[in-house]
Coordinates of C-alpha atoms and ligand atoms in Angstrom, one line a residue:
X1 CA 0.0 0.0 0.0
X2 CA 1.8 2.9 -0.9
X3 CA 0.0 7.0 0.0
X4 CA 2.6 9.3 -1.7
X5 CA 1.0 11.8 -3.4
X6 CA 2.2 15.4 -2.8
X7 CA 0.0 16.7 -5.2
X8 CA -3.1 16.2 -2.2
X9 CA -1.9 19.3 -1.0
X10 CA -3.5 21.4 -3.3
X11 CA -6.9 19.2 -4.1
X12 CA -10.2 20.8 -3.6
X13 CA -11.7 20.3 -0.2
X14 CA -14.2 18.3 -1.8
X15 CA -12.1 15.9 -2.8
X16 CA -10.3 15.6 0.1
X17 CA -12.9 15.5 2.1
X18 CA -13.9 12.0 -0.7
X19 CA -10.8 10.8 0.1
X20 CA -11.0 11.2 3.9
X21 CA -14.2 9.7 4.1
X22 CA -12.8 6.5 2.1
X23 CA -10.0 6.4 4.3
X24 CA -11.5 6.4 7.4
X25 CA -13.8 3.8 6.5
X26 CA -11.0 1.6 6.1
X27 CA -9.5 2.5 9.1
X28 CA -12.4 1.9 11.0
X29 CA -12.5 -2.0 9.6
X30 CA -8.6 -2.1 10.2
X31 CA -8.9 -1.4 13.7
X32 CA -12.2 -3.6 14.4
X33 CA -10.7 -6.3 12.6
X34 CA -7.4 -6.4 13.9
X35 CA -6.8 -4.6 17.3
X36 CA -9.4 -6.0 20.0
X37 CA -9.2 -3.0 22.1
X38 CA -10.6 -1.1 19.4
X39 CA -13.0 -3.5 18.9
X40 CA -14.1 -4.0 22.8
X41 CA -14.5 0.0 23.2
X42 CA -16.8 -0.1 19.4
X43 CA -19.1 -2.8 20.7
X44 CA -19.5 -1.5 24.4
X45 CA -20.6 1.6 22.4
X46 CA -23.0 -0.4 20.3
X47 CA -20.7 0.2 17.0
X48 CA -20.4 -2.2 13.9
X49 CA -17.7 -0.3 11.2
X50 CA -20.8 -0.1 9.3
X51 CA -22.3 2.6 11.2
X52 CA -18.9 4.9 10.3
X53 CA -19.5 5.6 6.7
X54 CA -17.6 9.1 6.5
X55 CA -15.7 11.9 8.7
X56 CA -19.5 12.9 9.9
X57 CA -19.9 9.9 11.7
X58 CA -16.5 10.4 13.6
X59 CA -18.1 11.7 16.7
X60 CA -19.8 8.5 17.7
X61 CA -16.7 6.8 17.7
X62 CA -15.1 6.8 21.6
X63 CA -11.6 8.4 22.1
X64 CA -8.9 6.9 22.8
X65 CA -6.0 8.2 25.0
X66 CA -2.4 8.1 26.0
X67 CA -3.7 5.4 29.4
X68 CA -5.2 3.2 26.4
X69 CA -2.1 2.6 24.7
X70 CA 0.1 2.7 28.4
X71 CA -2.3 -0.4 29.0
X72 CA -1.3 -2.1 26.0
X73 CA 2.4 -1.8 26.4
X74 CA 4.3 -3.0 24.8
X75 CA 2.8 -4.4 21.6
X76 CA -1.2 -4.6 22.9
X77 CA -2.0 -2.3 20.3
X78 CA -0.6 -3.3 17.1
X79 CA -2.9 -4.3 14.3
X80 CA 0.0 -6.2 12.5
X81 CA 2.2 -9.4 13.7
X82 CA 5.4 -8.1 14.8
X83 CA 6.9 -9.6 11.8
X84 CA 5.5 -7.0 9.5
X85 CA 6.6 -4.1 11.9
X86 CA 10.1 -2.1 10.1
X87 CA 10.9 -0.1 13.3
X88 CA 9.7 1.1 16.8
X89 CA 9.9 3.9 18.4
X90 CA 8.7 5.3 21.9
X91 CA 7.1 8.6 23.3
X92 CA 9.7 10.7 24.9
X93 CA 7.6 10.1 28.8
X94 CA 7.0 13.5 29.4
X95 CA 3.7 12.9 31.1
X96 CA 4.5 9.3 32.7
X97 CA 5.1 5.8 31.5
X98 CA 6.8 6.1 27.9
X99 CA 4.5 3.9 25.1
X100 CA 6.0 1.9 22.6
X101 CA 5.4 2.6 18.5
X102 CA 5.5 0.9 15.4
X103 CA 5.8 1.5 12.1
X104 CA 5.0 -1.1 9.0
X105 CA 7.0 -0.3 5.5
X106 CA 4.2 1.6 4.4
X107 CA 4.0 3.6 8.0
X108 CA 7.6 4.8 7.3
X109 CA 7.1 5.9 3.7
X110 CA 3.8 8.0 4.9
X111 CA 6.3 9.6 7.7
X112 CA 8.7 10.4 5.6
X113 CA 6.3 12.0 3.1
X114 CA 5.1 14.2 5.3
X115 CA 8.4 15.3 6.4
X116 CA 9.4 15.9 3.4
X117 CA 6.1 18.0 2.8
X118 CA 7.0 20.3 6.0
X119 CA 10.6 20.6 4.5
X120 CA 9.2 21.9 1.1
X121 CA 6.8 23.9 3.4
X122 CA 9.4 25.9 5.2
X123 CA 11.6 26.4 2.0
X124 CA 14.0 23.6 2.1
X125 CA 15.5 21.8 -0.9
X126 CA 17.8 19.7 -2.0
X127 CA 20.3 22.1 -2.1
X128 CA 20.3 22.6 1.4
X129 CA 23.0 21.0 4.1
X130 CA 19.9 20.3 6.7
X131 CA 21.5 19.2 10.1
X132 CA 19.4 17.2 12.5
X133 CA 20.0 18.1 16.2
X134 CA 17.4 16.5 17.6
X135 CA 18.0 13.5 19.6
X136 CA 18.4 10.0 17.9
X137 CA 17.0 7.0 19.5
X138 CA 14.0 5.9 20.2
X139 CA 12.8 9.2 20.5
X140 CA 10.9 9.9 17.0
X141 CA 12.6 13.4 16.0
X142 CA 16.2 12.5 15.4
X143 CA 15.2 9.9 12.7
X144 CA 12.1 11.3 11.5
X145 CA 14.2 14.6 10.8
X146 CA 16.6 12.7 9.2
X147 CA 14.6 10.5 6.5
X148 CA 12.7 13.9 5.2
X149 CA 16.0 15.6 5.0
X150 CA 17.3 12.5 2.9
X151 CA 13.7 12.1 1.0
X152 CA 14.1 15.8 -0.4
X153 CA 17.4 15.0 -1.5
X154 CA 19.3 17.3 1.0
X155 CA 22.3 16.4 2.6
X156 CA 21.8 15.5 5.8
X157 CA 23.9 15.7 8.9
X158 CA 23.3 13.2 11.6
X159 CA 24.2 15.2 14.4
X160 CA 21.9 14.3 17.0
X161 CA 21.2 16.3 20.1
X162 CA 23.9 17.7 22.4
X163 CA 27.7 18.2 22.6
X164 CA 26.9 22.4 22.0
X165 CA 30.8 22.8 20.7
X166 CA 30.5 20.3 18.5
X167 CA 27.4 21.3 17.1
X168 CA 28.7 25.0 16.3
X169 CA 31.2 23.6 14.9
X170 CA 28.9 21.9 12.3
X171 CA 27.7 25.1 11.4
X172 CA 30.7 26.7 10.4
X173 CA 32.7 24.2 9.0
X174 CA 29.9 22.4 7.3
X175 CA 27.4 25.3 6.2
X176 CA 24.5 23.6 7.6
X177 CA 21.7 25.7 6.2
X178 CA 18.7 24.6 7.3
X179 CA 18.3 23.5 11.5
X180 CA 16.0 20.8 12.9
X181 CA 15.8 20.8 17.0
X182 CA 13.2 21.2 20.1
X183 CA 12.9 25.4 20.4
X184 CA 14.9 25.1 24.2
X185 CA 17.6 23.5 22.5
X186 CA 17.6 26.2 19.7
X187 CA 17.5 28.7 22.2
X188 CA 20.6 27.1 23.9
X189 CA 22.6 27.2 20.6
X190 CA 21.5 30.6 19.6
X191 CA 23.4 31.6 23.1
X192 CA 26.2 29.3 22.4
X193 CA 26.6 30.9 19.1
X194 CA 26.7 34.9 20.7
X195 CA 29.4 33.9 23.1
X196 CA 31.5 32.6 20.7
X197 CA 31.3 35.1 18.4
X198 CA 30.4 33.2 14.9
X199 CA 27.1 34.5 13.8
X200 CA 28.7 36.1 11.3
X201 CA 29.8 32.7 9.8
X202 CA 26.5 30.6 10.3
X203 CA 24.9 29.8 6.9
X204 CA 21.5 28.6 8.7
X205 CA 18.4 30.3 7.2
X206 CA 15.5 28.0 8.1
X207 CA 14.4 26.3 11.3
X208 CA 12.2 23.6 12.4
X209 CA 11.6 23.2 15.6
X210 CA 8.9 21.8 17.3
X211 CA 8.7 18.6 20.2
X212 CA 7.5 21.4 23.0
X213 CA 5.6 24.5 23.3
X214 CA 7.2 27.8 22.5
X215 CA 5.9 31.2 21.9
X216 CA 6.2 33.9 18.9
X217 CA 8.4 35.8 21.4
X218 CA 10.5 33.1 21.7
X219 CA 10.7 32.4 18.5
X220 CA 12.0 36.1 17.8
X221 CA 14.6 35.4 20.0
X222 CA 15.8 32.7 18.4
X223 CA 15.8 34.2 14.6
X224 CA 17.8 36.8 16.2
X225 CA 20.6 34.8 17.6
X226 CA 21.1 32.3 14.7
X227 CA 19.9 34.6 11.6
X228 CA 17.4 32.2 10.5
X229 CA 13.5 32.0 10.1
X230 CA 11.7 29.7 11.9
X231 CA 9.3 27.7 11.3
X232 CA 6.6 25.2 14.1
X233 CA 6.4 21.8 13.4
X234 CA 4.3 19.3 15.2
X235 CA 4.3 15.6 15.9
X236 CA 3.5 13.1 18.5
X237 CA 5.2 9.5 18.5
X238 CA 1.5 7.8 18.6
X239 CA 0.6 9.1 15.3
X240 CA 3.8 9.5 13.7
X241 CA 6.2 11.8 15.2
X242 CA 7.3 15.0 13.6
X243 CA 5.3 15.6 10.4
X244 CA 1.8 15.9 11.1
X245 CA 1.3 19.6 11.2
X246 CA 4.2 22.5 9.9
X247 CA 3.7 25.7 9.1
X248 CA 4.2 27.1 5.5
X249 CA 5.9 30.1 4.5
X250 CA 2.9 32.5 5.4
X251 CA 3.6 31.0 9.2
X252 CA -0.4 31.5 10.1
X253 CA -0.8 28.2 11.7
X254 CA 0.5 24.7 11.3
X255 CA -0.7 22.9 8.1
X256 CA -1.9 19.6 9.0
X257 CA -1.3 16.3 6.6
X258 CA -5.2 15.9 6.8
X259 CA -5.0 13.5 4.1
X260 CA -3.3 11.2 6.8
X261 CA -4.8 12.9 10.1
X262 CA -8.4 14.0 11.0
X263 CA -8.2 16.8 13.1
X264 CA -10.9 17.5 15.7
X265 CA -11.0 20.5 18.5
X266 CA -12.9 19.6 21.5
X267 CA -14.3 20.9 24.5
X268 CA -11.7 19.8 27.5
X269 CA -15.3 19.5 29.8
X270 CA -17.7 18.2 27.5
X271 CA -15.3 16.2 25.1
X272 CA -17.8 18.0 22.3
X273 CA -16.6 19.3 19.2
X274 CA -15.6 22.9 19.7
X275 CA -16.2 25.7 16.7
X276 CA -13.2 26.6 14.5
X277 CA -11.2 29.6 16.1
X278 CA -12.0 28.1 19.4
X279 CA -9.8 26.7 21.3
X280 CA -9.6 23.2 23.2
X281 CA -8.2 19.7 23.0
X282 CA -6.5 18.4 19.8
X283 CA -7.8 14.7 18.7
X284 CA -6.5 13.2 15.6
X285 CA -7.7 10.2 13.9
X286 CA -5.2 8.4 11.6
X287 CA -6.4 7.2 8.7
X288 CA -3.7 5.4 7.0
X289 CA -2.1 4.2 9.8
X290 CA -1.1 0.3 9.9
X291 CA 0.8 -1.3 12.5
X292 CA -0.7 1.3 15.5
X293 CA -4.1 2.1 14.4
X294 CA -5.2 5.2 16.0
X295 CA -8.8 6.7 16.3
X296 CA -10.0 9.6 18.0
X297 CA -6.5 10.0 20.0
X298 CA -6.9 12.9 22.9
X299 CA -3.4 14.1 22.6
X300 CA -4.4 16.3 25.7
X301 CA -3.0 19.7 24.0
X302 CA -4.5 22.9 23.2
X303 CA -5.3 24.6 20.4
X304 CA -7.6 25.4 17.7
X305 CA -8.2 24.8 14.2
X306 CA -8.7 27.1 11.3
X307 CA -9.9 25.8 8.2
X308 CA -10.2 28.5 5.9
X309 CA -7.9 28.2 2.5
X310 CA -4.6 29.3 3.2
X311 CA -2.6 32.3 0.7
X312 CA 0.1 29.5 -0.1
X313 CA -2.3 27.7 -1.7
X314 CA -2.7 24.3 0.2
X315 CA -6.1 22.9 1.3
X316 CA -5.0 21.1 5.0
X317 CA -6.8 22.8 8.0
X318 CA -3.9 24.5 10.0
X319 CA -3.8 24.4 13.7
X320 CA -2.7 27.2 16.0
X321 CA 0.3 27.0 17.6
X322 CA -0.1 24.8 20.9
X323 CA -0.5 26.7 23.8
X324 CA 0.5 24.0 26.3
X325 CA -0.8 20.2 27.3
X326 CA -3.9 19.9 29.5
X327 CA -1.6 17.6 31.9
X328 CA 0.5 20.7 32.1
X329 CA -1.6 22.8 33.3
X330 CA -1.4 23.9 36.6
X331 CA -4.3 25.1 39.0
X332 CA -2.5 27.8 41.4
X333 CA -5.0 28.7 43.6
X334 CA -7.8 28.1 41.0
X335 CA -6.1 30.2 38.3
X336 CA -5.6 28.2 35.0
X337 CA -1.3 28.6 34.3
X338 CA 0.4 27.2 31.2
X339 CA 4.0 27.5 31.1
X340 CA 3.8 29.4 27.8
X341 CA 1.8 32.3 30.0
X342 CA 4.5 32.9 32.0
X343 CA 7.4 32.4 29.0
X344 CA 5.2 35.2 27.5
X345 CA 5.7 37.7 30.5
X346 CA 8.9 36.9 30.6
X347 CA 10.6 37.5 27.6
X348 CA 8.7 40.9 27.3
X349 CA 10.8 42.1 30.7
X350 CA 14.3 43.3 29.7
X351 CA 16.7 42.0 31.8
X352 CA 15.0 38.7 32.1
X353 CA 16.5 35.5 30.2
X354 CA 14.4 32.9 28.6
X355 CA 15.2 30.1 30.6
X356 CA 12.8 29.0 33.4
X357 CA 11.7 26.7 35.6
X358 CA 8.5 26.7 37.5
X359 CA 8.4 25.1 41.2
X360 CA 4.9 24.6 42.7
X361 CA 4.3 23.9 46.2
X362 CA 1.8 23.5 48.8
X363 CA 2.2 25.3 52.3
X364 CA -0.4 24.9 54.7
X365 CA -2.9 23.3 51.9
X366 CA -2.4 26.4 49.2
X367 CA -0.9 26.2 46.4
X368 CA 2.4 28.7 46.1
X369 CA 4.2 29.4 43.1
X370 CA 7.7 30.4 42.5
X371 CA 9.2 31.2 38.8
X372 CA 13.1 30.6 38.8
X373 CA 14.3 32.9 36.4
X374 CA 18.0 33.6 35.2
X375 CA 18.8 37.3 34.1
X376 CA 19.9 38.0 30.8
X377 CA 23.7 38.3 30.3
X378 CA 25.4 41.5 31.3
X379 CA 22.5 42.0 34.1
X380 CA 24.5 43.8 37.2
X381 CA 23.6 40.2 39.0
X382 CA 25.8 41.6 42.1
X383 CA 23.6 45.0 42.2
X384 CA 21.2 43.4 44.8
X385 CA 18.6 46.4 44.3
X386 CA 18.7 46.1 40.5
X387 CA 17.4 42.2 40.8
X388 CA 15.2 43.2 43.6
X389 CA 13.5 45.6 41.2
X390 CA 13.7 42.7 38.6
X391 CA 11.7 40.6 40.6
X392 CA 9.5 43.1 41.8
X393 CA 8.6 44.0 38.1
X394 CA 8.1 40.2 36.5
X395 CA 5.8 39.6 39.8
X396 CA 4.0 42.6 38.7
X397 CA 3.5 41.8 35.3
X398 CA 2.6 37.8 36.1
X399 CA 0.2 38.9 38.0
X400 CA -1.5 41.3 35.7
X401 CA -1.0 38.9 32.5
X402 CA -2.8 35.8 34.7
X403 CA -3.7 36.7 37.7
X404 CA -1.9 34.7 39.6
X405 CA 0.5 36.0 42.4
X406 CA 4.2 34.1 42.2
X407 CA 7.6 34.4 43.8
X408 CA 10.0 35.6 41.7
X409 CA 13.5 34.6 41.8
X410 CA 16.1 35.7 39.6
X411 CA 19.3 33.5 39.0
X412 CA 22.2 34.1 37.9
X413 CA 23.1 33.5 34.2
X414 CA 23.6 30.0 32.9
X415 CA 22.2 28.4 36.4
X416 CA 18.8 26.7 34.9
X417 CA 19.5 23.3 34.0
X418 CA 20.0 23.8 29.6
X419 CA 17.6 21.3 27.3
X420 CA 19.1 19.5 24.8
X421 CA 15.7 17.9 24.4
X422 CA 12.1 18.8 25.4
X423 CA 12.7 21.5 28.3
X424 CA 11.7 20.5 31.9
X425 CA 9.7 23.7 32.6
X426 CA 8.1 22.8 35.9
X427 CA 9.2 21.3 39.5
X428 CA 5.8 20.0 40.9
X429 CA 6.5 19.4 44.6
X430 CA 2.9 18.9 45.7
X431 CA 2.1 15.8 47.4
Ligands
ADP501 P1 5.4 12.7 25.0 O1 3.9 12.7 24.9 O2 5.8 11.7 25.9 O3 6.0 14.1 25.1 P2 6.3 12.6 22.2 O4 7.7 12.7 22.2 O5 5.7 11.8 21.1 O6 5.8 12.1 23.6 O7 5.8 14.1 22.1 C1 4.5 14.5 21.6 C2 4.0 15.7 22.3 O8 5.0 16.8 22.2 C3 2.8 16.3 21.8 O9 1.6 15.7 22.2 C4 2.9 17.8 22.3 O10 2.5 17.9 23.7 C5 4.3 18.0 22.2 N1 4.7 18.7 20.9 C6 5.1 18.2 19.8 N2 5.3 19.2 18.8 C7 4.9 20.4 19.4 C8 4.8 21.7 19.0 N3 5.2 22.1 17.8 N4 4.4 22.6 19.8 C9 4.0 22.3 21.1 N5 4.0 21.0 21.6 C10 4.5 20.1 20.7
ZN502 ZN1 -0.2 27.8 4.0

């Protein structure tokens, strides 16, 4: 079964949606015949494929989330014998027990399709020198990076995540042009790449980072320190890893590879489809999926989805960039706070640094929050009155921006743990 076909991009909706339809059909009977926990959660529902004839009837079908596949591990939910399985993979574990992936031969050729897509998408060719600094492993970004750079015919540089010297040294001696990473660890290089005086000899002039949650200030930071524009791409190891969703060059949303995923916006209450614009928790259906079947998966994070035709021409719905996880989300006090919220104040304080960690505690059964943050570089760090007033200020402006009061601390530089991966942005000590 083979589903290249970059040409999809640009079909009417119409026909997409004929093809969606089509596919999920398939998918449906897939899963019912082959993976019995699919098939146990369609009967208890009163379901026979049947009943799904088309992306209309998607709603009746139950979810399915991250504890559904944790209770399969390892292989519980594979719809293939492990003899027709090419490669596996595993979730990085942010949000508890890691679960276990595979791909079939057609699985990897739809992966590395639709990284090649989000290549094209952000302006990469052949011609570029794309180096891959996220991590390889199990971890799905260091080899998913790596076959879209090869399948667009660009050389591609292996480097894996890590070793920071070595990595700038990549850039200058081998003119990597186009840089794939987590946004923390872009951040970290962009830094790496001021004190050492190079940016003058970096060829870079695209990035793709994606993995984590970052905001449009932060991605201004990071055009500044490496030269480069920067582009969001999105992935989760259950339905692919990197590939589902990038953002093209008009950068209004991520373009999603809807001819392989069904997107779906829902209420995080009612588990109810939410209206386009609004946003809520992102569910994807895969419809071409083989060995890991996956239908209605609650990937927990938030955003929302636009579907109106894009100016660059391609059909795909485009999600909004993703605000944070619903299991990140912390309730201080009964105020709502996403790490992105408080990345948001931060980088719009001068004298503040983008790296962050946020400790939450409970003292006498409240809920207290303190934001570690460093100071930027050349900050009077021994002025004590100067950080006071620091601290005094992003308190302020957390407050105002969520309403939530915080202890501020300010660090000195470089004394926040650096990510070479997905950045560890919060310290949960509550019992
Ligand atoms: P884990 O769920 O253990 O982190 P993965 O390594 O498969 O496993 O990561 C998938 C998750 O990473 C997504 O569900 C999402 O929370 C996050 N993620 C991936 N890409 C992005 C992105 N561009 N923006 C924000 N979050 C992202
Ligand atoms: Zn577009």
């Amino acid at each position: 079964m083979t589903y290249w076909n970059r040409a999809v991009e640009t079909v009417s909706r119409d026909q997409l949606t004929a093809l969606q339809d089509q596919r999920l059909q398939n998918a449906v009977r897939r899963a019912w015949d082959n993976c019995r926990p699919y098939r146990a959660k369609m009967e208890a529902a009163g379901l026979q494929p049947g009943d799904i004839q088309g992306t209309g009837d998607l709603y009746k079908l139950p979810l399915t989330l991250k504890d559904d596949l944790r209770d399969g591990y390892p292989y519980g939910m594979f719809a293939v014998p492990l003899g027709d399985v090419l490669r596996i993979h595993a979730t990085s574990g942010t949000t508890g027990k890691q679960t276990v992936v595979g791909y079939t031969k057609g699985d990897i050729e739809v992966w590395n399709e639709c990284m090649a897509r989000c290549l094209t998408m952000a302006g990469a060719t052949k011609d570029d020198i794309v180096h891959v600094a996220y991590g390889y492993g199990l971890f799905t970004g260091g080899l998913g990076g790596h076959y879209g750079g090869e399948a667009i015919g660009a050389a591609t540089i292996p480097a894996s995540a890590g070793n920071t010297k070595r990595q700038l040294q990549i850039f200058t001696d081998l003119g990597s042009t186009v840089l794939l990473c987590t946004p923390s660890y872009a951040m970290h290089l962009g830094d790496a790449v001021r004190d050492a005086g190079i940016k003058d000899r970096l060829k870079l002039r695209i990035g793709i980072f994606g993995a984590e949650p970052w905001t449009e200030k932060m991605r201004g930071e990071i055009e500044e320190r490496l030269g480069l524009r920067c582009y969001d791409i999105f992935g989760a190891a259950e339905l692919l890893g990197p590939g589902v969703a990038c953002e093209c060059s008009e950068r209004n949303g991520l373009h999603v590879m809807e001819d392989h995923f069904l997107i779906e916006i829902l209420d995080p209450e009612t588990k109810k489809p939410l209206p386009d614009g609004e946003p809520g928790e992102l569910v994807f259906t895969c419809v071409t999926k083989e060995a890991l079947p996956l239908i209605r998966y609650n990937t927990r994070d938030i955003c929302a989805v636009d579907r109106r035709s894009c100016a660059c021409g391609r059909v795909f719905a485009r999600m909004g960039k993703i605000t944070g996880r619903t299991d990140d989300m912390l309730i201080i006090r009964g105020v709502n706070v996403f790490p992105s919220q408080i990345e948001n104040v931060l980088l719009g304080v001068p004298g503040a640094a983008p790296y962050y960690l946020l400790v939450v505690d409970r003292v006498s059964n409240l809920d207290t929050l303190e934001v570690r943050v460093e100071m930027a570089a050349g900050f009077p760090f021994d002025e004590v009155r100067r950080v006071e007033a620091l601290e005094r200020q992003i308190a302020k402006e957390v407050l105002s921006a969520l309403g939530v009061s915080a202890k501020i601390t300010v660090t000195a530089p470089g004394s926040i743990e650096r990510s070479e991966s997905k950045a560890k942005r919060i310290l949960d000590n509550r019992p």
